[in-house]
Amino acid sequence: EDIEAVAQALIDSGLTSREKLACIGGSNGGLLVGNLITRPLASSLFGAAVCQVPLLDMKRYNKLLAGASWMGEYGNPDTSDWKFLRNHSPYHLLRHDILGKPEMDDNGVLMEPTESTNPIWKCPKTLFTTSTRDDRVHPGHARKMVASLLEEAGKEKAPTVLYWENTEGGHGGAADNSQRAHMWALTYNFLAQALDLESS
């Protein structure tokens, strides 16, 4: 809500517009960006987003790579903590709340599809970046989110979703300065195009 408030204030004051405003974050910041692109208000405030090495599935994060070590911070999704975590899990917000896809109940039974909580939702132009060799946040988080956006949300709701996965690099997304420069060049080129900065 803090970032929503700041973004809204920037727009309301005339300092910028939705079409020129972007958010970017990696790792835990990727979780933040994932929430911004799926929350009803925030998703309407940003023209573009960059989601780097993100944590996006808060139901299964503790079963992937270093995720179990974060339960003290986030909570254990296999307990009653899930009720809170569910509200901050971008993958679930997208698939089940926005798109109305069936969700498993606490007993592992597939529930009925639901109506969208936000039928007018539209994903900002978004670039996801990750690393095959990330040893902290599994690249599966970004892969499955992008798959859902491309295959389930489709072009009407998610018109521009791009994905780049480096096969090296660990959690930083790049193995050396050359790869790091390449990754940031991709990022800034995406933002320049998505926000139409090249013609400004």
PDB file of C-alpha atoms in Angstrom, residues 24 48-52 125-130 160 162-167 173-174 177-195 198:
ATOM      1  CA  ILE A  24      11.421  -2.682 -10.511  1.00  0.00           C
ATOM      2  CA  ALA A  48       5.701  -1.100 -16.854  1.00  0.00           C
ATOM      3  CA  ALA A  49       7.306  -3.448 -14.336  1.00  0.00           C
ATOM      4  CA  VAL A  50      10.545  -5.402 -14.091  1.00  0.00           C
ATOM      5  CA  CYS A  51      10.397  -8.464 -11.855  1.00  0.00           C
ATOM      6  CA  GLN A  52      13.870  -9.939 -11.200  1.00  0.00           C
ATOM      7  CA  LYS A 125       3.971  -4.323 -19.542  1.00  0.00           C
ATOM      8  CA  THR A 126       6.281  -6.635 -17.615  1.00  0.00           C
ATOM      9  CA  LEU A 127       9.752  -8.105 -18.000  1.00  0.00           C
ATOM     10  CA  PHE A 128      10.656 -11.099 -15.834  1.00  0.00           C
ATOM     11  CA  THR A 129      14.319 -12.031 -15.424  1.00  0.00           C
ATOM     12  CA  THR A 130      15.761 -15.021 -13.616  1.00  0.00           C
ATOM     13  CA  THR A 160       3.296  -7.443 -23.099  1.00  0.00           C
ATOM     14  CA  LEU A 162       8.659 -10.796 -21.661  1.00  0.00           C
ATOM     15  CA  TYR A 163      10.927 -13.375 -20.059  1.00  0.00           C
ATOM     16  CA  TRP A 164      14.712 -13.700 -19.921  1.00  0.00           C
ATOM     17  CA  GLU A 165      16.494 -16.519 -18.122  1.00  0.00           C
ATOM     18  CA  ASN A 166      20.265 -16.521 -17.865  1.00  0.00           C
ATOM     19  CA  THR A 167      21.701 -20.048 -17.723  1.00  0.00           C
ATOM     20  CA  GLY A 173      21.150 -13.147 -12.341  1.00  0.00           C
ATOM     21  CA  ALA A 174      24.595 -12.763 -13.904  1.00  0.00           C
ATOM     22  CA  ASN A 177      30.239  -8.044 -15.328  1.00  0.00           C
ATOM     23  CA  SER A 178      29.635  -8.769 -19.011  1.00  0.00           C
ATOM     24  CA  GLN A 179      26.467 -10.738 -18.224  1.00  0.00           C
ATOM     25  CA  ARG A 180      25.420  -8.122 -15.683  1.00  0.00           C
ATOM     26  CA  ALA A 181      25.797  -5.377 -18.305  1.00  0.00           C
ATOM     27  CA  HIS A 182      23.770  -7.471 -20.768  1.00  0.00           C
ATOM     28  CA  MET A 183      21.001  -8.026 -18.224  1.00  0.00           C
ATOM     29  CA  TRP A 184      20.763  -4.317 -17.359  1.00  0.00           C
ATOM     30  CA  ALA A 185      20.891  -3.330 -21.036  1.00  0.00           C
ATOM     31  CA  LEU A 186      17.905  -5.626 -21.643  1.00  0.00           C
ATOM     32  CA  THR A 187      16.127  -4.118 -18.650  1.00  0.00           C
ATOM     33  CA  TYR A 188      16.660  -0.482 -19.594  1.00  0.00           C
ATOM     34  CA  ASN A 189      15.896  -1.132 -23.255  1.00  0.00           C
ATOM     35  CA  PHE A 190      12.621  -2.769 -22.201  1.00  0.00           C
ATOM     36  CA  LEU A 191      11.726   0.189 -19.975  1.00  0.00           C
ATOM     37  CA  ALA A 192      12.600   2.714 -22.676  1.00  0.00           C
ATOM     38  CA  GLN A 193      10.299   0.954 -25.124  1.00  0.00           C
ATOM     39  CA  ALA A 194       7.524   0.140 -22.654  1.00  0.00           C
ATOM     40  CA  LEU A 195       7.351   3.720 -21.347  1.00  0.00           C
ATOM     41  CA  GLU A 198      12.833   6.960 -26.796  1.00  0.00           C
TER      42      GLU A 198
END
